[in-house]
PDB file of C-alpha atoms in Angstrom:
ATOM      1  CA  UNK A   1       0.000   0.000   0.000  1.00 81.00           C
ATOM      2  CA  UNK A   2       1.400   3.076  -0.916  1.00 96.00           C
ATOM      3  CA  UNK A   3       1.738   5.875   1.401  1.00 97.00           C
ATOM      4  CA  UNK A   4      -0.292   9.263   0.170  1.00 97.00           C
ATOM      5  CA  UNK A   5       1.740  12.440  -0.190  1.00 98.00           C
ATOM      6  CA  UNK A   6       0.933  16.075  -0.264  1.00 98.00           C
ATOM      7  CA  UNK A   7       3.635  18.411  -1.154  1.00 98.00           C
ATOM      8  CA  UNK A   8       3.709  21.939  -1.743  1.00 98.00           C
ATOM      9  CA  UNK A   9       5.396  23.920  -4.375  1.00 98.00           C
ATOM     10  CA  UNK A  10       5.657  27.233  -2.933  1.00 98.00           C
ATOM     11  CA  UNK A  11       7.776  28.718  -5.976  1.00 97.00           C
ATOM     12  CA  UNK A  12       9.113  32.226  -5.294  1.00 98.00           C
ATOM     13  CA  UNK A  13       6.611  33.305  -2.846  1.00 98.00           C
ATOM     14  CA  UNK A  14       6.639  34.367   0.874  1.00 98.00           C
ATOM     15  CA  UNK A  15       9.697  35.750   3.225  1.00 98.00           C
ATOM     16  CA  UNK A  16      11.066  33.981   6.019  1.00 98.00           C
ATOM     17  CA  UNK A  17       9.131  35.965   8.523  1.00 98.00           C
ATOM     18  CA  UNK A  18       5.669  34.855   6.256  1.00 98.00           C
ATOM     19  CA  UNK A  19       7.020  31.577   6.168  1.00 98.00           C
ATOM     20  CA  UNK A  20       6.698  31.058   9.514  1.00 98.00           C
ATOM     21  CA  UNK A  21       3.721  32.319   9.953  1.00 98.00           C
ATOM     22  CA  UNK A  22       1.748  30.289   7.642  1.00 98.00           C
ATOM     23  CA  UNK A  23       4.158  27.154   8.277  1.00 97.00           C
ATOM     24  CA  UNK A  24       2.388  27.730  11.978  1.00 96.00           C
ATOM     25  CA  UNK A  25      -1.074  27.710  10.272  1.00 96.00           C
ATOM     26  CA  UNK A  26      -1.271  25.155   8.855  1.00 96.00           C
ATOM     27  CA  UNK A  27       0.498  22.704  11.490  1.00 92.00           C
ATOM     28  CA  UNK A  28      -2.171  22.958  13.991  1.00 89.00           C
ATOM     29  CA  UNK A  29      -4.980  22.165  11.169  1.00 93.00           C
ATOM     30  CA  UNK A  30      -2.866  18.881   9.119  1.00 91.00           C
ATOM     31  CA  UNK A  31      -3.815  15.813  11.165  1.00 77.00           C
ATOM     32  CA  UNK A  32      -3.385  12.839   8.825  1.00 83.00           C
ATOM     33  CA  UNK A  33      -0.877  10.752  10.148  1.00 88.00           C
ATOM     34  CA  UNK A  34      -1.363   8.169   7.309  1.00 93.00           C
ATOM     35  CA  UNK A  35      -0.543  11.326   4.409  1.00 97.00           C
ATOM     36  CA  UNK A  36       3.427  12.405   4.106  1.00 97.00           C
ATOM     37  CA  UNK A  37       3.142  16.393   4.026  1.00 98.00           C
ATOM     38  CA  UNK A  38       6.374  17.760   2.563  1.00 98.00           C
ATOM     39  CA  UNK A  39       6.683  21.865   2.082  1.00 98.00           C
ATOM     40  CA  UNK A  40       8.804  22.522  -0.708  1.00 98.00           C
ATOM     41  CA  UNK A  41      10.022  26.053  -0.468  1.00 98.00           C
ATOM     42  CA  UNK A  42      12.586  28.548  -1.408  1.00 98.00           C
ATOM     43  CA  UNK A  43      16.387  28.518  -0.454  1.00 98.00           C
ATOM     44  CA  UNK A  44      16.219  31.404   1.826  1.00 98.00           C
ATOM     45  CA  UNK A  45      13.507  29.992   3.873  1.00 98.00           C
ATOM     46  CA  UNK A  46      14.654  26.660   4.652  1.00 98.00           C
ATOM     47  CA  UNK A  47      16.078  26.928   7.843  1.00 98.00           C
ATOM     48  CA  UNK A  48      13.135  29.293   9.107  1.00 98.00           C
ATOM     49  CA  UNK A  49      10.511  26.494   7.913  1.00 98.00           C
ATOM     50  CA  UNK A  50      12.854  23.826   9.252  1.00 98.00           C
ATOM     51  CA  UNK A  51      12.993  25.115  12.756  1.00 97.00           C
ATOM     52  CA  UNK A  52       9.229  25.954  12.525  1.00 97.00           C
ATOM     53  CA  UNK A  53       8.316  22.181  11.437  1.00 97.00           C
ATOM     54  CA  UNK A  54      10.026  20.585  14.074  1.00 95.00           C
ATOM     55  CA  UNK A  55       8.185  18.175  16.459  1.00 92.00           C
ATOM     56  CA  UNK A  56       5.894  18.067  13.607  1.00 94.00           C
ATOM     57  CA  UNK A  57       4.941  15.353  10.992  1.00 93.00           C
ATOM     58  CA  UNK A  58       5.830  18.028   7.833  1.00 96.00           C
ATOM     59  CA  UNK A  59       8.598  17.322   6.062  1.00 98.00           C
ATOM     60  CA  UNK A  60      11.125  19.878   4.835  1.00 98.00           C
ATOM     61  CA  UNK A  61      11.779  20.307   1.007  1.00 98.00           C
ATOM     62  CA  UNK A  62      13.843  22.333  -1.386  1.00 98.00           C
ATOM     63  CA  UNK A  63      12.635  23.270  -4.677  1.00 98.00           C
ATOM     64  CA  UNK A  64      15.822  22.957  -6.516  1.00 98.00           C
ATOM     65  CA  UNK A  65      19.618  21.898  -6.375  1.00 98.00           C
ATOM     66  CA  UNK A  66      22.612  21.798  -8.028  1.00 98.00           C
ATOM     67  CA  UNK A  67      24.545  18.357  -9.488  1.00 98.00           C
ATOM     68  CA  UNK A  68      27.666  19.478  -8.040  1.00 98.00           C
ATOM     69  CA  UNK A  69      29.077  19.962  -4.765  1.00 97.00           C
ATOM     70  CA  UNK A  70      30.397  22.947  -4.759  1.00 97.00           C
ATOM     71  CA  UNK A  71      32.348  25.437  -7.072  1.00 97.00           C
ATOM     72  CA  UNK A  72      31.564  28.429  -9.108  1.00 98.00           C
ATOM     73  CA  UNK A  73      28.441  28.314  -9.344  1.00 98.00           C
ATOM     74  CA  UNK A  74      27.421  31.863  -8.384  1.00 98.00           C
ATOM     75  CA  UNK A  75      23.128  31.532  -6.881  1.00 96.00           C
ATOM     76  CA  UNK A  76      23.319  28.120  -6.513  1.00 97.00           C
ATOM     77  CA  UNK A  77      22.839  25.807  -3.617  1.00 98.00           C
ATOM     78  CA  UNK A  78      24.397  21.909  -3.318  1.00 98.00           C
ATOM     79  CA  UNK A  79      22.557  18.772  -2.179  1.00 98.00           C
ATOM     80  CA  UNK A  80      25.726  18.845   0.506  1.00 98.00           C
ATOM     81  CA  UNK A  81      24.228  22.423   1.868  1.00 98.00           C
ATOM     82  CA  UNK A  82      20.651  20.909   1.612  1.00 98.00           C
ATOM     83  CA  UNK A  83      21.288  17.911   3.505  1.00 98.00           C
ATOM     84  CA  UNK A  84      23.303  19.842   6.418  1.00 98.00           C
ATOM     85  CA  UNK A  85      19.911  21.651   7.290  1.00 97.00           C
ATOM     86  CA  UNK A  86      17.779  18.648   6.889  1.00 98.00           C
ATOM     87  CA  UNK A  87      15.958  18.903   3.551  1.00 98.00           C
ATOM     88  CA  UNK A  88      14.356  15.559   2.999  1.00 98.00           C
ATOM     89  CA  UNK A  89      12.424  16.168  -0.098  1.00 99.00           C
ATOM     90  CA  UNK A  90      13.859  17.750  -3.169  1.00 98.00           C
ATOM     91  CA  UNK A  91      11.625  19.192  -6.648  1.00 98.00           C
ATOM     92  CA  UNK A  92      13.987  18.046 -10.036  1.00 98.00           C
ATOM     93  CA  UNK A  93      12.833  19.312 -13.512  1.00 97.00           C
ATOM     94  CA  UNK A  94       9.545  21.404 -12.631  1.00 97.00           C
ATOM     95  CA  UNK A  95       8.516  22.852 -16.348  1.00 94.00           C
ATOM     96  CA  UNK A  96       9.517  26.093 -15.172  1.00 95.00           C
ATOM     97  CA  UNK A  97      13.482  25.411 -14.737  1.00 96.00           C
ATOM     98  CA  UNK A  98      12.956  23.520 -18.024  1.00 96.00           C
ATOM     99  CA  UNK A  99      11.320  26.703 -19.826  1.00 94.00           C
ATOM    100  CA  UNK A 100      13.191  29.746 -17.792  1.00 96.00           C
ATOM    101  CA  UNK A 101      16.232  28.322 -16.823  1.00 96.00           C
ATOM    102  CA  UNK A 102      16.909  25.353 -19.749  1.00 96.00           C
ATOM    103  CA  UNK A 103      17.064  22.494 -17.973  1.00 97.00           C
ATOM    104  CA  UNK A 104      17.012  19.691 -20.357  1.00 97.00           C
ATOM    105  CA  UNK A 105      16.746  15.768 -19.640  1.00 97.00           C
ATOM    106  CA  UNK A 106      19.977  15.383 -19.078  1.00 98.00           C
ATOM    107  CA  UNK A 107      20.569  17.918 -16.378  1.00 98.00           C
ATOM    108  CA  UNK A 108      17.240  16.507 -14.789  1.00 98.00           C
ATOM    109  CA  UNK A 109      19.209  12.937 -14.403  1.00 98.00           C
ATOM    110  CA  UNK A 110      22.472  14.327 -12.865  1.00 98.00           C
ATOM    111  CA  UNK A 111      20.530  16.169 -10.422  1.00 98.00           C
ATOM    112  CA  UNK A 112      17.916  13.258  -9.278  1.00 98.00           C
ATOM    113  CA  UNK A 113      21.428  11.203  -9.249  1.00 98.00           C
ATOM    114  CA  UNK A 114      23.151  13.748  -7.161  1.00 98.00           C
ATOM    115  CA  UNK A 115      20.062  13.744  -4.798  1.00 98.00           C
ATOM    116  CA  UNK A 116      20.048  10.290  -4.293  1.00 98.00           C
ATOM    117  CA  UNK A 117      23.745  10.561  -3.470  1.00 98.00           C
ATOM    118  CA  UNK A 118      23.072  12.502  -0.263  1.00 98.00           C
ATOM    119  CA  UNK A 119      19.872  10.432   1.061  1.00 98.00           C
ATOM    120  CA  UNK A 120      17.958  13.522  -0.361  1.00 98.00           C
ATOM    121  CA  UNK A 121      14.481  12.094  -2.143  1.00 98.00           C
ATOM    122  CA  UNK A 122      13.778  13.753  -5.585  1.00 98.00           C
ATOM    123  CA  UNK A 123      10.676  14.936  -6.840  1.00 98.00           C
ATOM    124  CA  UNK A 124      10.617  14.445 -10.587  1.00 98.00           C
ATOM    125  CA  UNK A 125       8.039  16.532 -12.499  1.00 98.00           C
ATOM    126  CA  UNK A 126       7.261  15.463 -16.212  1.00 98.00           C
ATOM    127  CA  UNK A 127       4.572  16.812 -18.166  1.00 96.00           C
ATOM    128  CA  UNK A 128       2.850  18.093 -21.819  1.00 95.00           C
ATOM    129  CA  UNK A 129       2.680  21.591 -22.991  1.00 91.00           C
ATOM    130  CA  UNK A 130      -0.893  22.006 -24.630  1.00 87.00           C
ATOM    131  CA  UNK A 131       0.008  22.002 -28.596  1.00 90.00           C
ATOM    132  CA  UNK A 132       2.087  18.066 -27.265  1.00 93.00           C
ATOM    133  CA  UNK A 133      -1.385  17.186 -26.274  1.00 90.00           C
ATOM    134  CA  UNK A 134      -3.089  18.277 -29.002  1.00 89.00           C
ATOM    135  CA  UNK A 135      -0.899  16.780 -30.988  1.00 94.00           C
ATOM    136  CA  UNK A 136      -1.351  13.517 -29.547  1.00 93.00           C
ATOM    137  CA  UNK A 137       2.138  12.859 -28.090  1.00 96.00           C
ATOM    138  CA  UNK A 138       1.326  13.196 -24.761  1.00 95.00           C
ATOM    139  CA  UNK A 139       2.541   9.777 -23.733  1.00 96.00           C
ATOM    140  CA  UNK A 140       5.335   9.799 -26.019  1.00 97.00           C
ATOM    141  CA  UNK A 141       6.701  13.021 -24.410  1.00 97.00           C
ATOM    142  CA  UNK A 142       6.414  11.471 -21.019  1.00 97.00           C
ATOM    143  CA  UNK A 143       7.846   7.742 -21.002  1.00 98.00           C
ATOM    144  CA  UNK A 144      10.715  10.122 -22.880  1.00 98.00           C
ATOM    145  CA  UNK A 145      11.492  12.616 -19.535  1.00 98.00           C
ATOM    146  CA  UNK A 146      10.681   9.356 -17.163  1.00 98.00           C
ATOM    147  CA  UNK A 147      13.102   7.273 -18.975  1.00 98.00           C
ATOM    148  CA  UNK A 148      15.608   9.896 -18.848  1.00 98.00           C
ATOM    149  CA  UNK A 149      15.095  11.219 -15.706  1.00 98.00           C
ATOM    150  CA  UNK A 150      15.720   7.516 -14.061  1.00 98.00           C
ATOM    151  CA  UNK A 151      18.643   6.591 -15.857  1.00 98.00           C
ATOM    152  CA  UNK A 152      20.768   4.396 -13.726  1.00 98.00           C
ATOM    153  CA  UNK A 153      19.049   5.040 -10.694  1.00 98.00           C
ATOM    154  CA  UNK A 154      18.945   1.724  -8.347  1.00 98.00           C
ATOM    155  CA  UNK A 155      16.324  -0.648  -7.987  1.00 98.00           C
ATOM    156  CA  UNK A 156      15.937   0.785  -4.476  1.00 98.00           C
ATOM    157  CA  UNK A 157      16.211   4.479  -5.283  1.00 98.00           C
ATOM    158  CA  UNK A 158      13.292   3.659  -7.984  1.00 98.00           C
ATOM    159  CA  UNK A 159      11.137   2.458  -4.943  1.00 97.00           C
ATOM    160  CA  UNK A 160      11.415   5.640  -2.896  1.00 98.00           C
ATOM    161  CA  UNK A 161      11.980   8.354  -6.217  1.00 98.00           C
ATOM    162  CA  UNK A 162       8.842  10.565  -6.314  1.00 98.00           C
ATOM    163  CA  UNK A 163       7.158  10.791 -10.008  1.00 98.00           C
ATOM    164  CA  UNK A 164       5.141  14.457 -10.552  1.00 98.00           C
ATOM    165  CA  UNK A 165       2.997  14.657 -13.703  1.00 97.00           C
ATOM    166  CA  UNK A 166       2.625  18.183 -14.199  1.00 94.00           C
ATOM    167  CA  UNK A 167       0.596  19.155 -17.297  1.00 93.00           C
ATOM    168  CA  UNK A 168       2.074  22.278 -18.293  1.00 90.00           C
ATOM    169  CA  UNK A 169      -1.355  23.774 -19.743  1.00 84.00           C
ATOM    170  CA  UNK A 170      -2.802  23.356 -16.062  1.00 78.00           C
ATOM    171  CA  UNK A 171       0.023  24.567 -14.563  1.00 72.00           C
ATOM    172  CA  UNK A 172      -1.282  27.753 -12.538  1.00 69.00           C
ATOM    173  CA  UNK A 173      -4.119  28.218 -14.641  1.00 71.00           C
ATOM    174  CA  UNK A 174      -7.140  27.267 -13.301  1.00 69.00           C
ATOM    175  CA  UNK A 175      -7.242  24.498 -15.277  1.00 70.00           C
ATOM    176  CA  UNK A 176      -6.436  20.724 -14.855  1.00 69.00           C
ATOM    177  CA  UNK A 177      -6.956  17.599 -16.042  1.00 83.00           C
ATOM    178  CA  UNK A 178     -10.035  15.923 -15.422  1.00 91.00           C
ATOM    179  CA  UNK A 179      -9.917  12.865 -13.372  1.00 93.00           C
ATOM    180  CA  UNK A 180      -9.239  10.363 -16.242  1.00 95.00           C
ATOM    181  CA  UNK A 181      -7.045  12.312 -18.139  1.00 94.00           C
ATOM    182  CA  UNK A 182      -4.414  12.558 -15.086  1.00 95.00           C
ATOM    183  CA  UNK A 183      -5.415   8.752 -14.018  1.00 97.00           C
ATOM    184  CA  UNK A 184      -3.983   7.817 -17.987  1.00 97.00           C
ATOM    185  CA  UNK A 185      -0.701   9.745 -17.474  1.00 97.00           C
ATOM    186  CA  UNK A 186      -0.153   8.219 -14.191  1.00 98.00           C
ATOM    187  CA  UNK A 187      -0.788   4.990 -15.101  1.00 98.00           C
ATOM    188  CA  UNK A 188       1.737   5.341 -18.274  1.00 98.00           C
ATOM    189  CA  UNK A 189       4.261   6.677 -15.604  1.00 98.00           C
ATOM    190  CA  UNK A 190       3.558   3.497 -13.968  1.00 98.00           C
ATOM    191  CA  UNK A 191       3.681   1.233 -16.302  1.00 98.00           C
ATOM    192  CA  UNK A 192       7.064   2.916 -17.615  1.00 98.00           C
ATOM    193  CA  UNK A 193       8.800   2.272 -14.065  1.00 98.00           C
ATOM    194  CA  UNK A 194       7.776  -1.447 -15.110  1.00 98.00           C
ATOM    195  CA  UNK A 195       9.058  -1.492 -18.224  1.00 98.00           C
ATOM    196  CA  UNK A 196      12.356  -0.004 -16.499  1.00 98.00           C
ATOM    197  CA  UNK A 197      12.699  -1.780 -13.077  1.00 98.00           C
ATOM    198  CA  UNK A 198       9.802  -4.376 -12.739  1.00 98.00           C
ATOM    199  CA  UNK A 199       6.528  -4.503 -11.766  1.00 98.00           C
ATOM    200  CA  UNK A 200       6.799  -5.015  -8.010  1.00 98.00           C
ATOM    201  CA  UNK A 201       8.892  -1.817  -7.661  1.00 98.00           C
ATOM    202  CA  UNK A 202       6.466   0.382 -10.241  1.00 98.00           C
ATOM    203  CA  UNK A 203       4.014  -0.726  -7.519  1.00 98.00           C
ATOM    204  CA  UNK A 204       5.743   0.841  -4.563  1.00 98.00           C
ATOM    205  CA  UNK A 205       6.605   4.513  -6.565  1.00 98.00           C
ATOM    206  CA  UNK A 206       4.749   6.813  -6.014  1.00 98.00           C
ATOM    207  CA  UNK A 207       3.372   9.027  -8.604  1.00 98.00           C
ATOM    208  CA  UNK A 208       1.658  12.197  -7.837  1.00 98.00           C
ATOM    209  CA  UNK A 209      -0.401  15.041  -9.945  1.00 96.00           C
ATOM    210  CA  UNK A 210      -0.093  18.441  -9.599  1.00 93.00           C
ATOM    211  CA  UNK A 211      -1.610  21.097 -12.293  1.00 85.00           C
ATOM    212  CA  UNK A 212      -4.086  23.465 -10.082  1.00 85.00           C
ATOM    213  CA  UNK A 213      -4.662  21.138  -7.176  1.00 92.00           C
ATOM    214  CA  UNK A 214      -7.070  22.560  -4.701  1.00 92.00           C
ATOM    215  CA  UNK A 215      -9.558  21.900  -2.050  1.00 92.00           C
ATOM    216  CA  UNK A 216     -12.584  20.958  -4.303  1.00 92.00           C
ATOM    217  CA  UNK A 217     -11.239  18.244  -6.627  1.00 93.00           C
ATOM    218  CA  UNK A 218      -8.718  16.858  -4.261  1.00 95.00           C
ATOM    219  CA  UNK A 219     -10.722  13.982  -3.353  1.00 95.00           C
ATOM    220  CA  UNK A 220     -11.562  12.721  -6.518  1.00 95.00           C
ATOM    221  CA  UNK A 221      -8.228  12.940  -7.681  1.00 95.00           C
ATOM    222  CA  UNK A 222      -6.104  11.205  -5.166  1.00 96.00           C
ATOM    223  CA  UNK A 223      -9.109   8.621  -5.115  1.00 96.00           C
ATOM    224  CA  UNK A 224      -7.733   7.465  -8.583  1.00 97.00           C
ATOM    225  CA  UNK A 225      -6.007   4.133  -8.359  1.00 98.00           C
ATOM    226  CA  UNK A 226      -2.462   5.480  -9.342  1.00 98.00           C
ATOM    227  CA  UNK A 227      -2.585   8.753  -8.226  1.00 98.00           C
ATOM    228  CA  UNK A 228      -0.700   8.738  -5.025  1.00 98.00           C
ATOM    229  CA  UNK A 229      -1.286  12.633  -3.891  1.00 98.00           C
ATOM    230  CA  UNK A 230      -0.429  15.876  -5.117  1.00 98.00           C
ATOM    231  CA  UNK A 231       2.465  18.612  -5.920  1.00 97.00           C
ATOM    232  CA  UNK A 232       0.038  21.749  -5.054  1.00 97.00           C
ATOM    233  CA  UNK A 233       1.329  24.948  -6.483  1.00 94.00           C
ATOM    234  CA  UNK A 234      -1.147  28.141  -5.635  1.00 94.00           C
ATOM    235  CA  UNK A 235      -3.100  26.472  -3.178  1.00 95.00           C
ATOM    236  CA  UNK A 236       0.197  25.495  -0.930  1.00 97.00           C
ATOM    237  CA  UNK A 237       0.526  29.278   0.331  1.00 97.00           C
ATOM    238  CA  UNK A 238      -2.821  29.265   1.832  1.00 96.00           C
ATOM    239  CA  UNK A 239      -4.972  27.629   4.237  1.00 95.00           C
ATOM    240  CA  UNK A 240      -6.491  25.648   1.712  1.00 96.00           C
ATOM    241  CA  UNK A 241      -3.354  23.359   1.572  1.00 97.00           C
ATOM    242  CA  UNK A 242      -4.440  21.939   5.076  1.00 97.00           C
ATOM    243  CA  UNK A 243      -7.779  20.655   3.675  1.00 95.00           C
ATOM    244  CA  UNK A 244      -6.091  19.078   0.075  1.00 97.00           C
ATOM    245  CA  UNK A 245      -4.035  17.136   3.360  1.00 97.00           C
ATOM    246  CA  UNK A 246      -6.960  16.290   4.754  1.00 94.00           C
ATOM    247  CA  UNK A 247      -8.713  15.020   1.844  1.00 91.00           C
ATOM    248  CA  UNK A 248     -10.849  11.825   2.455  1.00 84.00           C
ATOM    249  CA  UNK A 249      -9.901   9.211  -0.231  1.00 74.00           C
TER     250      UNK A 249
END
């Protein structure tokens, strides 16, 4: 049986001091104990959310790192640095560091690589830009990053790795894909991990959605057989995020 998660993207949103104050929100209203509730959010906040979440079931989680260790890398920040302030959860290959910051397959695999390296889980978002799905290649496009994006991981780093399907189009939107539409992709992603690692480990990854997650069509989402939870975007820096948590399944 695969464990539920909720994560939350919080992208570049919030200061530490507003961090801290919705981190203590929302801790006093989460009380699934059978959901892992990760906040993913950004570098400067870290240690304020860490200290905030502590002697809590939240998890903490970075929304990006670097494939190196260290060096030149002027604005970046290392799996080493992550790991020292107790980031368990990491976000690899969102569509926005694909688009903004040209982050291609390749880079996606050295960083879920250099995650794993450090005990750091990585959250791996794939997903279809609207003219791919209208196109019909949405499932081409997506074994394609999934393939990629495990390359030469383990059989027991494919267990715990973290699959995001992210449909670009409903990405912050409004939008999202109905219930059967994400249900399809998941199940691909599924099915891929098979086709890459076997069937009993494609059975323990867990694959969430995320593409304008919220309150209302929470339940009916994660209540699809391989959708596992949610990466919530928006609805992460409100109050909101506590009842997606809470969602009965």
């Amino acid at each position: 049986m695969r464990k539920r998660m909720v994560a939350g993207n919080w992208k570049m949103n919030k200061t530490p001091r507003e961090a801290v104050d919705l981190v203590n929100l929302l801790k006093d209203k989460i009380d699934k104990e059978d959901v892992d509730v990760v906040l993913c959010v950004p570098a400067i906040n870290l240690i304020a959310v860490a200290e905030s979440i502590m002697h809590t079931n939240i998890k903490l989680g970075a929304e990006n790192l670097h494939y190196e260790n260290c060096g030149a890398y002027t604005g970046e920040t290392s799996a080493t640095m992550l790991k020292e302030i107790g980031v368990k959860y990491v976000i690899v290959g969102h569509s926005e560091r694909r688009s903004y910051f040209k982050e291609n397959d390749v880079i996606v695999n050295k960083k879920v690589l250099k995650a794993f390296e450090y005990g750091i889980i990585p959250i791996v978002c794939v997903g279809e830009s609207l003219e791919e799905r209208e196109d019909d290649i949405t499932i081409e496009k997506i074994r394609i990053q999934v393939k990629k994006a495990l390359k030469n991981l383990t059989d027991k780093q494919a267990e715990s790795v973290v699959v995001a399907y992210e449909p670009i189009w409903a990405i912050g939107t409004g939008k999202h894909a109905t219930n059967e539409q994400a249900q399809e992709i998941c199940h691909e992603i599924r099915k891929c991990i098979g086709e890459m690692f076997g069937e009993k480990i494609a059975q323990k990854t867990r694959i969430l959605y995320g593409g304008s997650v919220n309150g209302k069509n929470a339940n009916e989402l994660f209540a699809m057989p391989d959708i596992d939870g949610g990466l919530v975007g928006g609805a992460s820096l409100k109050e909101e995020f506590a009842n997606i948590v809470n969602a009965d399944v």
